[in-house]
mmCIF file with all atom_site columns, C-alpha atoms in Angstrom:
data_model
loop_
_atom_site.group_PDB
_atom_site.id
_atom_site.type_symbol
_atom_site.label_atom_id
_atom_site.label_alt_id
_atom_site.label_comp_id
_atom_site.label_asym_id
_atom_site.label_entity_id
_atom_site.label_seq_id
_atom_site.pdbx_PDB_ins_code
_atom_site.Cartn_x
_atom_site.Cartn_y
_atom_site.Cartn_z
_atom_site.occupancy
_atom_site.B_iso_or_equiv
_atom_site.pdbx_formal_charge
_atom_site.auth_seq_id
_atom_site.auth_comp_id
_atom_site.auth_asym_id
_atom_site.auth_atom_id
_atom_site.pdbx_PDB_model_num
ATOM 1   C CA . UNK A 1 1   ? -2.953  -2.062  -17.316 1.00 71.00 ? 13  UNK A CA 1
ATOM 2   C CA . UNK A 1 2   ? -4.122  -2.040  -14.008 1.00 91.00 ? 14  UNK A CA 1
ATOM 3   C CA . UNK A 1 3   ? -2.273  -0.125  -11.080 1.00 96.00 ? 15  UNK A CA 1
ATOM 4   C CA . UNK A 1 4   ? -2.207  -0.602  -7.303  1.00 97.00 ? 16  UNK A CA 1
ATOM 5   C CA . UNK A 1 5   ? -1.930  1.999   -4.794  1.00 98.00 ? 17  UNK A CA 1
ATOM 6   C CA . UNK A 1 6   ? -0.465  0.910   -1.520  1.00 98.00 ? 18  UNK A CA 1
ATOM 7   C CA . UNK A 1 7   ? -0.410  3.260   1.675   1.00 98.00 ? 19  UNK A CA 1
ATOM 8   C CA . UNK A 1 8   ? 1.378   2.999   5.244   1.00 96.00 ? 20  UNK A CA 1
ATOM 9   C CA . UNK A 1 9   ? -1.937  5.221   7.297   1.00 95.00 ? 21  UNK A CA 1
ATOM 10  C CA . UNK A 1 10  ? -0.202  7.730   9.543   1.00 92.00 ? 22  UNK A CA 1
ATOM 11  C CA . UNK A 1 11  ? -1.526  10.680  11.184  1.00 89.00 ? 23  UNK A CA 1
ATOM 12  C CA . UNK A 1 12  ? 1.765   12.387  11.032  1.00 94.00 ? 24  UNK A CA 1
ATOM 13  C CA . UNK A 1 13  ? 3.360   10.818  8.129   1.00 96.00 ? 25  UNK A CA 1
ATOM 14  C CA . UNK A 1 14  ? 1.301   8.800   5.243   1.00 97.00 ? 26  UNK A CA 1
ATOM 15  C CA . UNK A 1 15  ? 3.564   6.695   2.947   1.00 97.00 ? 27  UNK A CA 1
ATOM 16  C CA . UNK A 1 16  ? 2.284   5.892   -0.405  1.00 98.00 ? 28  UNK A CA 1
ATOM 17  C CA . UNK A 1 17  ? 3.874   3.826   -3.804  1.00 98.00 ? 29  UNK A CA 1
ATOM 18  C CA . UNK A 1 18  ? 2.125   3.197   -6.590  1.00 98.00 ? 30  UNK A CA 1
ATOM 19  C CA . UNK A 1 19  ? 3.230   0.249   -9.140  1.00 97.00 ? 31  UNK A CA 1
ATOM 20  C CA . UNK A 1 20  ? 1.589   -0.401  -12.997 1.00 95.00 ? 32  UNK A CA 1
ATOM 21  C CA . UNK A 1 21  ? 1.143   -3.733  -14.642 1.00 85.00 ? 33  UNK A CA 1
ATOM 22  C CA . UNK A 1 22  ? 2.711   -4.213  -17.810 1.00 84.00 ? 34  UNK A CA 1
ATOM 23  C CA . UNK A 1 23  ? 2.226   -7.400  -19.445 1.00 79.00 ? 35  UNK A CA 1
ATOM 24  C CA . UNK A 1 24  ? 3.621   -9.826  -16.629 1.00 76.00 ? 36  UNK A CA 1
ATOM 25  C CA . UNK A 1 25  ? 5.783   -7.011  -14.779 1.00 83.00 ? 37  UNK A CA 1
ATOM 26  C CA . UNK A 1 26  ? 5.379   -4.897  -12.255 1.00 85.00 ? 38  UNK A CA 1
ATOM 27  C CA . UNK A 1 27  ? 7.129   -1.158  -12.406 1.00 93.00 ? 39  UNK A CA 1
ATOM 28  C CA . UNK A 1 28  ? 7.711   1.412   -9.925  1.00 96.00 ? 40  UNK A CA 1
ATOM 29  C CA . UNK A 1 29  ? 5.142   4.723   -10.837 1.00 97.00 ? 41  UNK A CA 1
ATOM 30  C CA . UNK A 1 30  ? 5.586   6.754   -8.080  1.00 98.00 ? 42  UNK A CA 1
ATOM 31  C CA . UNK A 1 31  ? 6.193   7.016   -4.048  1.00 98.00 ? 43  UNK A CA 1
ATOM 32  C CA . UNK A 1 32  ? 6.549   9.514   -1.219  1.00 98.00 ? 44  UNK A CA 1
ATOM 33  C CA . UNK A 1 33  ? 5.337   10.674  1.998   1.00 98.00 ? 45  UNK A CA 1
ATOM 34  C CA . UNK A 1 34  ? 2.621   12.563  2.921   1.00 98.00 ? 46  UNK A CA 1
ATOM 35  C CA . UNK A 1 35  ? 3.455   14.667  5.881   1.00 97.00 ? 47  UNK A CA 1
ATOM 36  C CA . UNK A 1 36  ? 2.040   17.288  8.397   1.00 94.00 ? 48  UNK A CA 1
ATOM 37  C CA . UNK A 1 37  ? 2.813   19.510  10.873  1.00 94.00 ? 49  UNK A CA 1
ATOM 38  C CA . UNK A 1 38  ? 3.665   18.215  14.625  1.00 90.00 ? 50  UNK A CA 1
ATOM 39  C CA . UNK A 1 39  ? 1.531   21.648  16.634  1.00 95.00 ? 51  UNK A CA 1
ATOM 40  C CA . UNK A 1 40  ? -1.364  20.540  13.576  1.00 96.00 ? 52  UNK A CA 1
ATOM 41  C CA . UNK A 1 41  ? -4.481  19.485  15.376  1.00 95.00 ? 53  UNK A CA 1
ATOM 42  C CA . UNK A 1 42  ? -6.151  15.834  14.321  1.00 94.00 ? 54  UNK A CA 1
ATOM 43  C CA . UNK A 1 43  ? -8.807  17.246  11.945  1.00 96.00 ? 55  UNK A CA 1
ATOM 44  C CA . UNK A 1 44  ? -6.000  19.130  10.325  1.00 96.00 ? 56  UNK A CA 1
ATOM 45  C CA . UNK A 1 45  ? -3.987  16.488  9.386   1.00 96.00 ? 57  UNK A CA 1
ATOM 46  C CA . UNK A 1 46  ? -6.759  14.402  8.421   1.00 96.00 ? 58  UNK A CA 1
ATOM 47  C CA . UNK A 1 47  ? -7.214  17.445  6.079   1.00 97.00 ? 59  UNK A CA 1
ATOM 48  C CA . UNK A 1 48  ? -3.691  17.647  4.885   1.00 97.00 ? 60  UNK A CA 1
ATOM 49  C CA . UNK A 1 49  ? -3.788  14.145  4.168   1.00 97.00 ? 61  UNK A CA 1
ATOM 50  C CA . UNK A 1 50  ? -7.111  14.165  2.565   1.00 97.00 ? 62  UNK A CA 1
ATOM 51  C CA . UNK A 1 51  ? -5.717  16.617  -0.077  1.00 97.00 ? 63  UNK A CA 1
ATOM 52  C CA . UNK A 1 52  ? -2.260  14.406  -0.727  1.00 97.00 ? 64  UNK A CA 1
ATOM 53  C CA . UNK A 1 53  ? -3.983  11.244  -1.309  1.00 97.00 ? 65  UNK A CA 1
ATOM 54  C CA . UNK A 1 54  ? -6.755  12.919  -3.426  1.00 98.00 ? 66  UNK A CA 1
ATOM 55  C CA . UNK A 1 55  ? -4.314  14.211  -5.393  1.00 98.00 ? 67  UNK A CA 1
ATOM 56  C CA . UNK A 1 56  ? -2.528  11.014  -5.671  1.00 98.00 ? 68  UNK A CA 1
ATOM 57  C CA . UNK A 1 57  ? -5.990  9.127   -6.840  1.00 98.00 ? 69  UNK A CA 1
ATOM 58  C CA . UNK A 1 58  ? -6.781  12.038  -9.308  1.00 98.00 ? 70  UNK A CA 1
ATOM 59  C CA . UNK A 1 59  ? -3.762  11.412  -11.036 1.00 98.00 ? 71  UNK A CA 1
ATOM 60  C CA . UNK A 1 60  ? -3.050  7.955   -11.177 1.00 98.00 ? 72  UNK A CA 1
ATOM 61  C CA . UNK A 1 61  ? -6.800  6.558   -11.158 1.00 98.00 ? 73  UNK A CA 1
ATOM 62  C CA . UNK A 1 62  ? -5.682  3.197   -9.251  1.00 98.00 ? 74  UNK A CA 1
ATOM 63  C CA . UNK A 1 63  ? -7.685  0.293   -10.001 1.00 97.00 ? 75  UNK A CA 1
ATOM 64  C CA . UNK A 1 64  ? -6.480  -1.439  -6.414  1.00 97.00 ? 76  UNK A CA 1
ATOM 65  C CA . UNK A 1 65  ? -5.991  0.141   -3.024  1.00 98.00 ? 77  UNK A CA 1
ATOM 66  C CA . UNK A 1 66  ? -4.205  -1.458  -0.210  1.00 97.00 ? 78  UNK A CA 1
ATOM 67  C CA . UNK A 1 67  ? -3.650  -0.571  3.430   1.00 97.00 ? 79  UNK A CA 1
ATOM 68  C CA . UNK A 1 68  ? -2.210  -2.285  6.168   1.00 90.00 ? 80  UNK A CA 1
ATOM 69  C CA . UNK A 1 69  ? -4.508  -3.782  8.719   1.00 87.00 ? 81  UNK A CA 1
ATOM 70  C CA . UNK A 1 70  ? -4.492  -1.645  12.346  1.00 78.00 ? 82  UNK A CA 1
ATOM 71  C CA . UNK A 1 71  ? -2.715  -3.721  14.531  1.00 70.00 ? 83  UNK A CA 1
ATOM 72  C CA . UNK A 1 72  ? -3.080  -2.957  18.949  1.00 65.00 ? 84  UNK A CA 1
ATOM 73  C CA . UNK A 1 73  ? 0.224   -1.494  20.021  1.00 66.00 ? 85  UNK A CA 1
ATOM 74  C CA . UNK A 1 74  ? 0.558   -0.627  23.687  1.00 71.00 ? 86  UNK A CA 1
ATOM 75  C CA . UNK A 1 75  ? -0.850  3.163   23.032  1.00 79.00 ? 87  UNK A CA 1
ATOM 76  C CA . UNK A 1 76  ? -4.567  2.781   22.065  1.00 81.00 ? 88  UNK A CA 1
ATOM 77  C CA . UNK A 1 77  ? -4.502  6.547   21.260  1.00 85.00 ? 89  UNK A CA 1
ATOM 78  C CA . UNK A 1 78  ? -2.115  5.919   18.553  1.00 84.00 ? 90  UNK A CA 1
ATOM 79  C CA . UNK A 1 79  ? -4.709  3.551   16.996  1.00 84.00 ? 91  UNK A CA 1
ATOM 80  C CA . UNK A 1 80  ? -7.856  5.339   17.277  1.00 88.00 ? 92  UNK A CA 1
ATOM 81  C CA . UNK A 1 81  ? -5.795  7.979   15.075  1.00 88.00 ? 93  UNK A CA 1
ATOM 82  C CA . UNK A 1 82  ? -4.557  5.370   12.938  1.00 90.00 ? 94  UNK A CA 1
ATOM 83  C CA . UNK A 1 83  ? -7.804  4.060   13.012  1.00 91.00 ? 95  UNK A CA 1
ATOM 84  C CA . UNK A 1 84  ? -9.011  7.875   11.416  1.00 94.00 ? 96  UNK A CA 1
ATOM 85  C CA . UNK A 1 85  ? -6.741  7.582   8.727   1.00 94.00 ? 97  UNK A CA 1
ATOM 86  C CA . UNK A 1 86  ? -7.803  3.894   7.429   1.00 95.00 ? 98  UNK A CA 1
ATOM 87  C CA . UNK A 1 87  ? -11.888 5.265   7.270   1.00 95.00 ? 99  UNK A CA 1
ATOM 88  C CA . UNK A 1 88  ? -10.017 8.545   5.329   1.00 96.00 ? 100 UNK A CA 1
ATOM 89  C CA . UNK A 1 89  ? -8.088  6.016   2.891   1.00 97.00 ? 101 UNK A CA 1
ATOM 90  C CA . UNK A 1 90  ? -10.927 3.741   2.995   1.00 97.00 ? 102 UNK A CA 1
ATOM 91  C CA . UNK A 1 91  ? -12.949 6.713   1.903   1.00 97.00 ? 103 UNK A CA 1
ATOM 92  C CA . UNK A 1 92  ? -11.291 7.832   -0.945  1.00 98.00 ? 104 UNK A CA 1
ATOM 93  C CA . UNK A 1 93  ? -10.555 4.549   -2.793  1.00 98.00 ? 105 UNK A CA 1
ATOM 94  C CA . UNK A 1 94  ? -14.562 3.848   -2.586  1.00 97.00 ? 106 UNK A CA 1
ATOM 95  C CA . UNK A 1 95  ? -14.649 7.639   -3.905  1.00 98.00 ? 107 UNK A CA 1
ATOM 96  C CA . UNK A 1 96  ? -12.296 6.596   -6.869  1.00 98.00 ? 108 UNK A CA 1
ATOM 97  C CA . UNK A 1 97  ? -14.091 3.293   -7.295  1.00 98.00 ? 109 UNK A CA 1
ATOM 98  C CA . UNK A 1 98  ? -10.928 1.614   -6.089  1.00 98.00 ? 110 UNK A CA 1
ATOM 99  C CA . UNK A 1 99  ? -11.235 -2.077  -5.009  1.00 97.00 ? 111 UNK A CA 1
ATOM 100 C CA . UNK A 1 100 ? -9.519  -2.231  -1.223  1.00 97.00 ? 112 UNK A CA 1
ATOM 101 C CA . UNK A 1 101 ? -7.298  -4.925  0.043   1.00 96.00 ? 113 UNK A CA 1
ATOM 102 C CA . UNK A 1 102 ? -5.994  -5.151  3.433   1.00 95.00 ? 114 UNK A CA 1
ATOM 103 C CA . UNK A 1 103 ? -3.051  -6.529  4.949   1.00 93.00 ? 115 UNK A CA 1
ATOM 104 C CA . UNK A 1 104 ? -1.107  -7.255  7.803   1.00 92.00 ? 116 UNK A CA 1
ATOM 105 C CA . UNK A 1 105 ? 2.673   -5.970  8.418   1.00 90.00 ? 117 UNK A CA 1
ATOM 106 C CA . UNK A 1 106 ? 3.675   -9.871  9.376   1.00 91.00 ? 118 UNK A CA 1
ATOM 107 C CA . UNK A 1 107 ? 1.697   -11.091 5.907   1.00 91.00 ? 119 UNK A CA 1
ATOM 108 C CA . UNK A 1 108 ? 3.321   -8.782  3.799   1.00 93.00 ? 120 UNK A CA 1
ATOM 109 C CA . UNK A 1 109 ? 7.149   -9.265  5.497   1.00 92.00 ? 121 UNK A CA 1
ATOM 110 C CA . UNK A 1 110 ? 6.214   -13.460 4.759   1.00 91.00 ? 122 UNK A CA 1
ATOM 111 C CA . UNK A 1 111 ? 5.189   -12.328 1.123   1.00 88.00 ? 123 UNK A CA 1
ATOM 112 C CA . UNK A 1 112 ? 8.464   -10.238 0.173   1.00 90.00 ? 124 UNK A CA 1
ATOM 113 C CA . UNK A 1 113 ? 11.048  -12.021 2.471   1.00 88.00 ? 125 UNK A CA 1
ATOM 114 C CA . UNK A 1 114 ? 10.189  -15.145 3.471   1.00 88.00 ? 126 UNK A CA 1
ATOM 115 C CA . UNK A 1 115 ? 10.093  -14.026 6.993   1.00 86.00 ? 127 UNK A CA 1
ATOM 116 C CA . UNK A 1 116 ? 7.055   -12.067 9.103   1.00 88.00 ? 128 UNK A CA 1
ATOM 117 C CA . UNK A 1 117 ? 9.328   -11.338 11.615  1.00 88.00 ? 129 UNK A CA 1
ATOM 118 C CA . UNK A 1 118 ? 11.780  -9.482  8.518   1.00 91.00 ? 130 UNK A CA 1
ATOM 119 C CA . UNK A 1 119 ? 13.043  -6.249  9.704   1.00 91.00 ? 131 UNK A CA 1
ATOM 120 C CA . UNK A 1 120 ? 12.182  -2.450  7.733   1.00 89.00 ? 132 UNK A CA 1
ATOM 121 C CA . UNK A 1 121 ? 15.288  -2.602  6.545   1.00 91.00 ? 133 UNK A CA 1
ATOM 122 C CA . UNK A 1 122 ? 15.563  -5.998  4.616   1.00 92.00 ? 134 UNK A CA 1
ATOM 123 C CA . UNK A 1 123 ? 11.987  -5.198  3.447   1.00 92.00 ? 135 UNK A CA 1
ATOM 124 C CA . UNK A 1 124 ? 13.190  -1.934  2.025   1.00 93.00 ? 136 UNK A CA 1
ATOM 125 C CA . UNK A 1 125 ? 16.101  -3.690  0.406   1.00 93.00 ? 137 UNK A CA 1
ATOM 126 C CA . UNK A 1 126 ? 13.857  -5.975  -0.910  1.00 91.00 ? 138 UNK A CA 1
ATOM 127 C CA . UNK A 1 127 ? 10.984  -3.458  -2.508  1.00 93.00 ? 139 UNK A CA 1
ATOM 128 C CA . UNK A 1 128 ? 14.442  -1.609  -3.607  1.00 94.00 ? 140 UNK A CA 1
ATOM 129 C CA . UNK A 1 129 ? 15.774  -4.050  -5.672  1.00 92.00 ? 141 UNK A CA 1
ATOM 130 C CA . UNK A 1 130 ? 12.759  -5.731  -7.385  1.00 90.00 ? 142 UNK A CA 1
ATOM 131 C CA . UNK A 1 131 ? 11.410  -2.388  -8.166  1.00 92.00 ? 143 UNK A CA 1
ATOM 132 C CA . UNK A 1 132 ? 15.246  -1.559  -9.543  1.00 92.00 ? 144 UNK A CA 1
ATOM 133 C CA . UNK A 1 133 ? 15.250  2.015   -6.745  1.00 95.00 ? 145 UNK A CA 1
ATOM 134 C CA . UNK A 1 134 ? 18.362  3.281   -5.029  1.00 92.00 ? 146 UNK A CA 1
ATOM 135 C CA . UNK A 1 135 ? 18.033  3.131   -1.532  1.00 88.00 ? 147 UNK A CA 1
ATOM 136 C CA . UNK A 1 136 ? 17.659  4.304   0.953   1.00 90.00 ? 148 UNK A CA 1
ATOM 137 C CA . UNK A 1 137 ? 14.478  6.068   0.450   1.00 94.00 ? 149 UNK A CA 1
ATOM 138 C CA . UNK A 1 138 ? 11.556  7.245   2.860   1.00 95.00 ? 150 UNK A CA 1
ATOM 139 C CA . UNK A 1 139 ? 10.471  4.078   5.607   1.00 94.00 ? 151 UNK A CA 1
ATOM 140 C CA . UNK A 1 140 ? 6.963   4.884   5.276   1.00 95.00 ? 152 UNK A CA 1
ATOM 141 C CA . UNK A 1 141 ? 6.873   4.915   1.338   1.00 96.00 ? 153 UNK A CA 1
ATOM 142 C CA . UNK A 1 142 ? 9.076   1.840   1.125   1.00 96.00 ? 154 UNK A CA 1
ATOM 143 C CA . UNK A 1 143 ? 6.173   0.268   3.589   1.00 96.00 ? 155 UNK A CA 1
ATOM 144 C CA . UNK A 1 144 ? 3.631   1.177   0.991   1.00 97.00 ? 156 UNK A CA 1
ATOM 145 C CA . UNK A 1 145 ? 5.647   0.020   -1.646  1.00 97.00 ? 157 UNK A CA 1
ATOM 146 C CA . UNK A 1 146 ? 5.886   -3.422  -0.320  1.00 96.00 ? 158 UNK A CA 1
ATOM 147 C CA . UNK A 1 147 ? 1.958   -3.375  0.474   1.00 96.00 ? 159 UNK A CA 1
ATOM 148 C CA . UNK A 1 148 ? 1.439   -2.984  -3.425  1.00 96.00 ? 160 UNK A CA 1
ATOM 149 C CA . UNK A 1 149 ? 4.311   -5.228  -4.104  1.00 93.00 ? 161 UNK A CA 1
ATOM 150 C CA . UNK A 1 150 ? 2.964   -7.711  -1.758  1.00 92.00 ? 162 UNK A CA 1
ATOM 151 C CA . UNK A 1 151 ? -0.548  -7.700  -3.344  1.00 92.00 ? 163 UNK A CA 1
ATOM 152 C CA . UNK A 1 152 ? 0.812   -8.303  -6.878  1.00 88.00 ? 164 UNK A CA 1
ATOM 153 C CA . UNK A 1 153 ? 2.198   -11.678 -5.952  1.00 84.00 ? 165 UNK A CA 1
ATOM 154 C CA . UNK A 1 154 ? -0.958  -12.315 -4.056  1.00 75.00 ? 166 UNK A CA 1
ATOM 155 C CA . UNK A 1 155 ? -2.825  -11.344 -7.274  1.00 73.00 ? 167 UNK A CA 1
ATOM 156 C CA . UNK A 1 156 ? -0.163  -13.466 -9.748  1.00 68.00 ? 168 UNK A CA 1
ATOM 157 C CA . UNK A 1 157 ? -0.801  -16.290 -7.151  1.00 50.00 ? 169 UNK A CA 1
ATOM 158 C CA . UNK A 1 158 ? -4.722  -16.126 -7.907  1.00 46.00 ? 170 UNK A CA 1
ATOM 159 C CA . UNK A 1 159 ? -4.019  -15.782 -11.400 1.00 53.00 ? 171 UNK A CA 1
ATOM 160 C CA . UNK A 1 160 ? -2.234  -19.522 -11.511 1.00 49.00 ? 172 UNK A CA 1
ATOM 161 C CA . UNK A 1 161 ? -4.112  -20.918 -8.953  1.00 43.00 ? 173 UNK A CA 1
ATOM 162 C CA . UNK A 1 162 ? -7.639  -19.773 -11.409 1.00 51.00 ? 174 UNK A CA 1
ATOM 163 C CA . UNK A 1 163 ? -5.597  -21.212 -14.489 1.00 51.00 ? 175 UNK A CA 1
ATOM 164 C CA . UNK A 1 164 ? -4.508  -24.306 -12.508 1.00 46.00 ? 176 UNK A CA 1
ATOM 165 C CA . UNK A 1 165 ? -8.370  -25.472 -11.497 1.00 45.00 ? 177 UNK A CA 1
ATOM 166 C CA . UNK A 1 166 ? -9.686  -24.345 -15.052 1.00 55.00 ? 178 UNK A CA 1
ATOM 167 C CA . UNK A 1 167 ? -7.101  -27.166 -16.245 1.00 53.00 ? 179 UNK A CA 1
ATOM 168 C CA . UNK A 1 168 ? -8.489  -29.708 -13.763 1.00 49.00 ? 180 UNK A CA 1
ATOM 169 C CA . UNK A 1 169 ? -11.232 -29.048 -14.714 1.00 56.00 ? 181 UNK A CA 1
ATOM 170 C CA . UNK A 1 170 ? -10.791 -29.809 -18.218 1.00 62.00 ? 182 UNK A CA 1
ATOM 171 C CA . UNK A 1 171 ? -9.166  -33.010 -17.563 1.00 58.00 ? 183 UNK A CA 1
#
């Protein structure tokens, strides 16, 4: 039974969506946002979302953690902050003895739609309906959602692919 936490890093808002495996499935635990205060200074909010996640860890002990890689908009500020969030999520999943995966936003649109160039909203429809959730619900927790979602096909991929070469093998 192993379950994957995903998380969209924000400094203002953290999304986060948690899915378990059982038997060949994968169903919807938990999501939401993690959110702070706009007049909070940085170290604050790294704060407030140091106690959200922790709490999220502490009670569903996931065995997988991914994050979306830091991609270079046009504001580096933005992505040194971003970039103090990661090390924070980073952090805590080697804390919880959570094994970290990293992707990017175009890898994990190609994953779930067929398209890296899908927009939030087909994504979200997308995460919606395979995880059976009304929608709409929160962007950032949907973008989490899809992280984990995304890494459980990678993982079922790996999981052929290992059967696949153990059967050449025996040929």
């Amino acid at each position: 039974m192993a379950i994957i936490l995903g998380v969209d890093p924000g400094s203002r808002k953290m999304g986060f969506g948690l899915l378990k495996q059982e038997g060949e499935d994968w169903v919807h635990l938990d999501h939401g946002v993690i959110e702070t205060k706009d007049k909070m200074s940085l170290p604050e909010r790294l704060y407030v979302a140091y106690q959200g996640l922790e709490r999220v860890f502490s009670q569903y002990r996931p065995e997988f953690t991914v994050v979306e890689k830091i991609f270079l908009g046009k504001n580096a500020d933005s992505a040194f902050k971003l970039g103090h969030v990661r090390g924070l999520v980073l952090q805590l999943a080697w804390a919880h003895e959570s094994e970290v995966f990293e992707y990017a936003p175009r890898s994990v649109k190609k994953t779930l739609t067929g398209s890296g160039a899908a927009e939030k909203d087909q994504v979200q429809m997308f995460v919606c309906h395979c995880l059976g959730l009304r929608p709409p619900i929160q962007e950032d927790a949907s973008d989490a959602l899809a992280l984990a979602l995304s890494h459980s096909r990678w993982q079922e991929n790996g999981r052929r692919l290992e059967g696949f070469c153990r059967q050449v093998q025996e040929l």
